[in-house]
PDB file of C-alpha atoms and ligand atoms in Angstrom:
ATOM      1  CA  UNK J1290       5.637 -37.471 -34.819  1.00  0.00           C
ATOM      2  CA  UNK J1291       2.564 -39.279 -33.528  1.00  0.00           C
ATOM      3  CA  UNK J1292       2.241 -41.669 -30.597  1.00  0.00           C
ATOM      4  CA  UNK J1293      -0.283 -44.492 -30.127  1.00  0.00           C
ATOM      5  CA  UNK J1294      -1.226 -47.069 -27.509  1.00  0.00           C
ATOM      6  CA  UNK J1295      -2.622 -50.578 -27.959  1.00  0.00           C
ATOM      7  CA  UNK J1296      -3.941 -53.243 -25.594  1.00  0.00           C
ATOM      8  CA  UNK J1297      -5.339 -56.705 -26.234  1.00  0.00           C
ATOM      9  CA  UNK J1298      -6.271 -59.835 -24.346  1.00  0.00           C
ATOM     10  CA  UNK J1299      -7.066 -63.393 -25.424  1.00  0.00           C
ATOM     11  CA  UNK J1300      -8.177 -66.468 -23.544  1.00  0.00           C
ATOM     12  CA  UNK J1301      -5.775 -69.405 -23.089  1.00  0.00           C
ATOM     13  CA  UNK J1302      -7.109 -72.799 -24.052  1.00  0.00           C
ATOM     14  CA  UNK J1303      -5.965 -76.309 -24.895  1.00  0.00           C
ATOM     15  CA  UNK J1304      -5.694 -77.370 -28.524  1.00  0.00           C
ATOM     16  CA  UNK J1305      -4.589 -74.020 -29.921  1.00  0.00           C
ATOM     17  CA  UNK J1306      -1.073 -72.872 -30.851  1.00  0.00           C
ATOM     18  CA  UNK J1307       0.527 -70.049 -28.856  1.00  0.00           C
ATOM     19  CA  UNK J1308       1.459 -67.462 -31.490  1.00  0.00           C
ATOM     20  CA  UNK J1309       3.117 -64.245 -30.330  1.00  0.00           C
ATOM     21  CA  UNK J1310       4.671 -61.699 -32.632  1.00  0.00           C
ATOM     22  CA  UNK J1311       4.254 -64.153 -35.510  1.00  0.00           C
ATOM     23  CA  UNK J1312       6.302 -66.829 -33.732  1.00  0.00           C
ATOM     24  CA  UNK J1313       4.829 -70.135 -32.560  1.00  0.00           C
ATOM     25  CA  UNK J1314       5.960 -70.693 -28.962  1.00  0.00           C
ATOM     26  CA  UNK J1315       5.853 -74.312 -27.692  1.00  0.00           C
ATOM     27  CA  UNK J1316       3.202 -74.417 -24.950  1.00  0.00           C
ATOM     28  CA  UNK J1317       0.475 -76.786 -23.687  1.00  0.00           C
ATOM     29  CA  UNK J1318      -1.981 -73.851 -23.893  1.00  0.00           C
ATOM     30  CA  UNK J1319      -2.594 -71.521 -26.822  1.00  0.00           C
ATOM     31  CA  UNK J1320      -4.620 -68.392 -27.402  1.00  0.00           C
ATOM     32  CA  UNK J1321      -8.218 -68.604 -28.546  1.00  0.00           C
ATOM     33  CA  UNK J1322      -9.817 -66.175 -30.970  1.00  0.00           C
ATOM     34  CA  UNK J1323     -11.380 -65.593 -34.366  1.00  0.00           C
ATOM     35  CA  UNK J1324      -7.975 -65.009 -35.979  1.00  0.00           C
ATOM     36  CA  UNK J1325      -4.740 -66.718 -34.900  1.00  0.00           C
ATOM     37  CA  UNK J1326      -5.202 -64.738 -31.628  1.00  0.00           C
ATOM     38  CA  UNK J1327      -1.682 -63.279 -31.728  1.00  0.00           C
ATOM     39  CA  UNK J1328      -2.292 -60.942 -28.803  1.00  0.00           C
ATOM     40  CA  UNK J1329       1.063 -59.168 -29.165  1.00  0.00           C
ATOM     41  CA  UNK J1330       0.617 -58.395 -32.852  1.00  0.00           C
ATOM     42  CA  UNK J1331      -2.949 -57.215 -32.160  1.00  0.00           C
ATOM     43  CA  UNK J1332      -1.754 -54.748 -29.497  1.00  0.00           C
ATOM     44  CA  UNK J1333       0.902 -53.429 -31.906  1.00  0.00           C
ATOM     45  CA  UNK J1334      -1.710 -53.054 -34.665  1.00  0.00           C
ATOM     46  CA  UNK J1335      -3.887 -50.989 -32.331  1.00  0.00           C
ATOM     47  CA  UNK J1336      -0.931 -48.835 -31.265  1.00  0.00           C
ATOM     48  CA  UNK J1337      -0.126 -48.096 -34.927  1.00  0.00           C
ATOM     49  CA  UNK J1338      -3.755 -47.407 -35.844  1.00  0.00           C
ATOM     50  CA  UNK J1339      -4.080 -45.230 -32.739  1.00  0.00           C
ATOM     51  CA  UNK J1340      -1.001 -43.198 -33.599  1.00  0.00           C
ATOM     52  CA  UNK J1341      -2.462 -42.475 -37.034  1.00  0.00           C
ATOM     53  CA  UNK J1342      -5.992 -41.956 -35.602  1.00  0.00           C
ATOM     54  CA  UNK J1343      -7.241 -44.639 -38.010  1.00  0.00           C
ATOM     55  CA  UNK J1344      -9.610 -46.416 -35.625  1.00  0.00           C
ATOM     56  CA  UNK J1345      -8.968 -49.862 -34.194  1.00  0.00           C
ATOM     57  CA  UNK J1346      -8.342 -53.452 -35.247  1.00  0.00           C
ATOM     58  CA  UNK J1347     -12.005 -54.446 -34.877  1.00  0.00           C
ATOM     59  CA  UNK J1348     -13.022 -51.748 -37.317  1.00  0.00           C
ATOM     60  CA  UNK J1349     -10.549 -52.827 -39.992  1.00  0.00           C
ATOM     61  CA  UNK J1350     -10.744 -56.614 -39.466  1.00  0.00           C
ATOM     62  CA  UNK J1351     -14.128 -57.377 -37.822  1.00  0.00           C
ATOM     63  CA  UNK J1352     -14.408 -60.755 -36.075  1.00  0.00           C
ATOM     64  CA  UNK J1353     -17.892 -61.068 -37.615  1.00  0.00           C
ATOM     65  CA  UNK J1354     -16.270 -61.260 -41.062  1.00  0.00           C
ATOM     66  CA  UNK J1355     -15.385 -64.813 -42.110  1.00  0.00           C
ATOM     67  CA  UNK J1356     -12.549 -63.359 -44.224  1.00  0.00           C
ATOM     68  CA  UNK J1357     -10.530 -62.948 -40.998  1.00  0.00           C
ATOM     69  CA  UNK J1358     -11.304 -66.380 -39.507  1.00  0.00           C
ATOM     70  CA  UNK J1359      -7.995 -68.014 -38.652  1.00  0.00           C
ATOM     71  CA  UNK J1360      -6.238 -64.977 -40.115  1.00  0.00           C
ATOM     72  CA  UNK J1361      -2.465 -64.693 -39.855  1.00  0.00           C
ATOM     73  CA  UNK J1362      -2.160 -61.541 -37.745  1.00  0.00           C
ATOM     74  CA  UNK J1363       1.218 -60.764 -39.309  1.00  0.00           C
ATOM     75  CA  UNK J1364      -0.642 -60.229 -42.594  1.00  0.00           C
ATOM     76  CA  UNK J1365      -3.084 -57.893 -40.815  1.00  0.00           C
ATOM     77  CA  UNK J1366      -0.092 -55.962 -39.458  1.00  0.00           C
ATOM     78  CA  UNK J1367       1.363 -55.765 -42.960  1.00  0.00           C
ATOM     79  CA  UNK J1368      -1.904 -54.212 -44.170  1.00  0.00           C
ATOM     80  CA  UNK J1369      -1.843 -51.687 -41.303  1.00  0.00           C
ATOM     81  CA  UNK J1370       1.736 -50.679 -42.175  1.00  0.00           C
ATOM     82  CA  UNK J1371       0.490 -50.083 -45.728  1.00  0.00           C
ATOM     83  CA  UNK J1372      -2.393 -47.947 -44.397  1.00  0.00           C
ATOM     84  CA  UNK J1373      -0.173 -45.748 -42.247  1.00  0.00           C
ATOM     85  CA  UNK J1374       2.276 -45.431 -45.154  1.00  0.00           C
ATOM     86  CA  UNK J1375      -0.591 -44.157 -47.302  1.00  0.00           C
ATOM     87  CA  UNK J1376      -1.183 -41.510 -44.607  1.00  0.00           C
ATOM     88  CA  UNK J1377       2.447 -40.395 -44.962  1.00  0.00           C
ATOM     89  CA  UNK J1378       3.877 -42.107 -41.893  1.00  0.00           C
ATOM     90  CA  UNK J1379       6.545 -44.700 -41.171  1.00  0.00           C
ATOM     91  CA  UNK J1380       7.185 -46.548 -37.917  1.00  0.00           C
ATOM     92  CA  UNK J1381       9.649 -44.786 -35.601  1.00  0.00           C
ATOM     93  CA  UNK J1382       9.714 -47.419 -32.886  1.00  0.00           C
ATOM     94  CA  UNK J1383       7.491 -49.908 -31.102  1.00  0.00           C
ATOM     95  CA  UNK J1384       7.689 -51.039 -27.480  1.00  0.00           C
ATOM     96  CA  UNK J1385       5.487 -53.794 -26.058  1.00  0.00           C
ATOM     97  CA  UNK J1386       4.909 -55.936 -22.980  1.00  0.00           C
ATOM     98  CA  UNK J1387       3.339 -59.406 -23.038  1.00  0.00           C
ATOM     99  CA  UNK J1388       1.719 -60.562 -19.797  1.00  0.00           C
ATOM    100  CA  UNK J1389       1.753 -64.365 -19.719  1.00  0.00           C
ATOM    101  CA  UNK J1390       2.281 -66.649 -16.739  1.00  0.00           C
ATOM    102  CA  UNK J1391       4.153 -69.329 -18.704  1.00  0.00           C
ATOM    103  CA  UNK J1392       6.098 -70.455 -20.633  1.00  0.00           C
ATOM    104  CA  UNK J1393       9.010 -68.065 -20.261  1.00  0.00           C
ATOM    105  CA  UNK J1394       9.243 -66.012 -23.438  1.00  0.00           C
ATOM    106  CA  UNK J1395      12.851 -64.832 -23.177  1.00  0.00           C
ATOM    107  CA  UNK J1396      14.213 -67.519 -25.577  1.00  0.00           C
ATOM    108  CA  UNK J1397      11.704 -66.387 -28.244  1.00  0.00           C
ATOM    109  CA  UNK J1398      11.844 -62.601 -27.895  1.00  0.00           C
ATOM    110  CA  UNK J1399      14.553 -61.976 -30.490  1.00  0.00           C
ATOM    111  CA  UNK J1400      12.723 -64.096 -33.088  1.00  0.00           C
ATOM    112  CA  UNK J1401       9.554 -62.056 -32.451  1.00  0.00           C
ATOM    113  CA  UNK J1402      11.486 -58.791 -32.787  1.00  0.00           C
ATOM    114  CA  UNK J1403      13.040 -59.894 -36.086  1.00  0.00           C
ATOM    115  CA  UNK J1404       9.699 -61.070 -37.492  1.00  0.00           C
ATOM    116  CA  UNK J1405       7.894 -57.889 -36.464  1.00  0.00           C
ATOM    117  CA  UNK J1406      10.713 -55.596 -37.644  1.00  0.00           C
ATOM    118  CA  UNK J1407      10.541 -57.118 -41.129  1.00  0.00           C
ATOM    119  CA  UNK J1408       6.797 -56.464 -41.380  1.00  0.00           C
ATOM    120  CA  UNK J1409       7.073 -53.016 -39.768  1.00  0.00           C
ATOM    121  CA  UNK J1410       9.780 -52.145 -42.343  1.00  0.00           C
ATOM    122  CA  UNK J1411      12.253 -51.114 -39.634  1.00  0.00           C
ATOM    123  CA  UNK J1412      15.461 -52.523 -38.187  1.00  0.00           C
ATOM    124  CA  UNK J1413      15.275 -54.795 -35.168  1.00  0.00           C
ATOM    125  CA  UNK J1414      16.655 -52.036 -32.923  1.00  0.00           C
ATOM    126  CA  UNK J1415      13.377 -50.176 -33.422  1.00  0.00           C
ATOM    127  CA  UNK J1416      11.304 -53.024 -31.971  1.00  0.00           C
ATOM    128  CA  UNK J1417      11.319 -53.796 -28.248  1.00  0.00           C
ATOM    129  CA  UNK J1418       9.380 -56.717 -26.788  1.00  0.00           C
ATOM    130  CA  UNK J1419       9.272 -57.417 -23.091  1.00  0.00           C
ATOM    131  CA  UNK J1420       7.571 -60.161 -21.112  1.00  0.00           C
ATOM    132  CA  UNK J1421       6.243 -60.398 -17.596  1.00  0.00           C
ATOM    133  CA  UNK J1422       4.097 -62.861 -15.669  1.00  0.00           C
ATOM    134  CA  UNK J1423       0.986 -62.115 -13.650  1.00  0.00           C
ATOM    135  CA  UNK J1424       2.869 -63.135 -10.475  1.00  0.00           C
ATOM    136  CA  UNK J1425       0.140 -65.735 -10.022  1.00  0.00           C
ATOM    137  CA  UNK J1426      -2.532 -63.038  -9.720  1.00  0.00           C
ATOM    138  CA  UNK J1427      -5.459 -62.125 -11.931  1.00  0.00           C
ATOM    139  CA  UNK J1428      -6.444 -63.758 -15.238  1.00  0.00           C
ATOM    140  CA  UNK J1429      -2.850 -63.917 -16.476  1.00  0.00           C
ATOM    141  CA  UNK J1430      -1.568 -65.342 -13.208  1.00  0.00           C
ATOM    142  CA  UNK J1431      -4.293 -68.010 -13.218  1.00  0.00           C
ATOM    143  CA  UNK J1432      -3.383 -68.860 -16.840  1.00  0.00           C
ATOM    144  CA  UNK J1433      -6.879 -67.978 -18.035  1.00  0.00           C
ATOM    145  CA  UNK J1434      -5.486 -65.633 -20.628  1.00  0.00           C
ATOM    146  CA  UNK J1435      -2.683 -63.423 -21.827  1.00  0.00           C
ATOM    147  CA  UNK J1436      -2.539 -59.685 -22.398  1.00  0.00           C
ATOM    148  CA  UNK J1437      -0.294 -57.386 -24.374  1.00  0.00           C
ATOM    149  CA  UNK J1438       0.358 -53.657 -24.143  1.00  0.00           C
ATOM    150  CA  UNK J1439       2.104 -51.708 -26.898  1.00  0.00           C
ATOM    151  CA  UNK J1440       3.098 -48.167 -27.744  1.00  0.00           C
ATOM    152  CA  UNK J1441       4.182 -46.999 -31.188  1.00  0.00           C
ATOM    153  CA  UNK J1442       5.727 -43.845 -32.522  1.00  0.00           C
ATOM    154  CA  UNK J1443       5.104 -42.853 -36.128  1.00  0.00           C
ATOM    155  CA  UNK J1444       7.293 -40.417 -38.021  1.00  0.00           C
ATOM    156  CA  UNK J1445       6.241 -38.390 -41.048  1.00  0.00           C
ATOM    157  CA  UNK J1446       7.886 -39.694 -44.220  1.00  0.00           C
ATOM    158  CA  UNK J1447       9.991 -37.366 -46.376  1.00  0.00           C
ATOM    159  CA  UNK J1448       7.811 -36.269 -49.288  1.00  0.00           C
TER     160      UNK J1448
HETATM  161 MG1  LIG W 494      -7.096 -59.623 -30.410  1.00  0.00          MG
END
């Protein structure tokens, strides 16, 4: 078994959709970035890459490469699952926390888990997503941005 950690942050801005875990969450503010800025999926990608010691998201999908402009992060995750599979690993479980002041994410969590589980090639019980606010403090609390933390366990596939 191998464990990995991932962390990401994106700025909140007007005129962008708020996409988390591949799900568009209704919100007056969205996340800004080169790709779709899905901060949760990015943290999970880094946790998976970290567990396999395969570098980080910036190495695989550089934001200087126009190929990834506006990229659907779910498709990047799909590619990372393929990479770790090629290394002989499958996803054991993923746990993540999104730090966002508002809106409340609870009504959308199960849709994110289902979407991510499909791409991670696991059942929904292997994907945990949690949400917290910044309690009004720091960049998340001031609604300047959102962060996500993730850990992932990989298990060696049967040969
Ligand atoms: Mg990112």
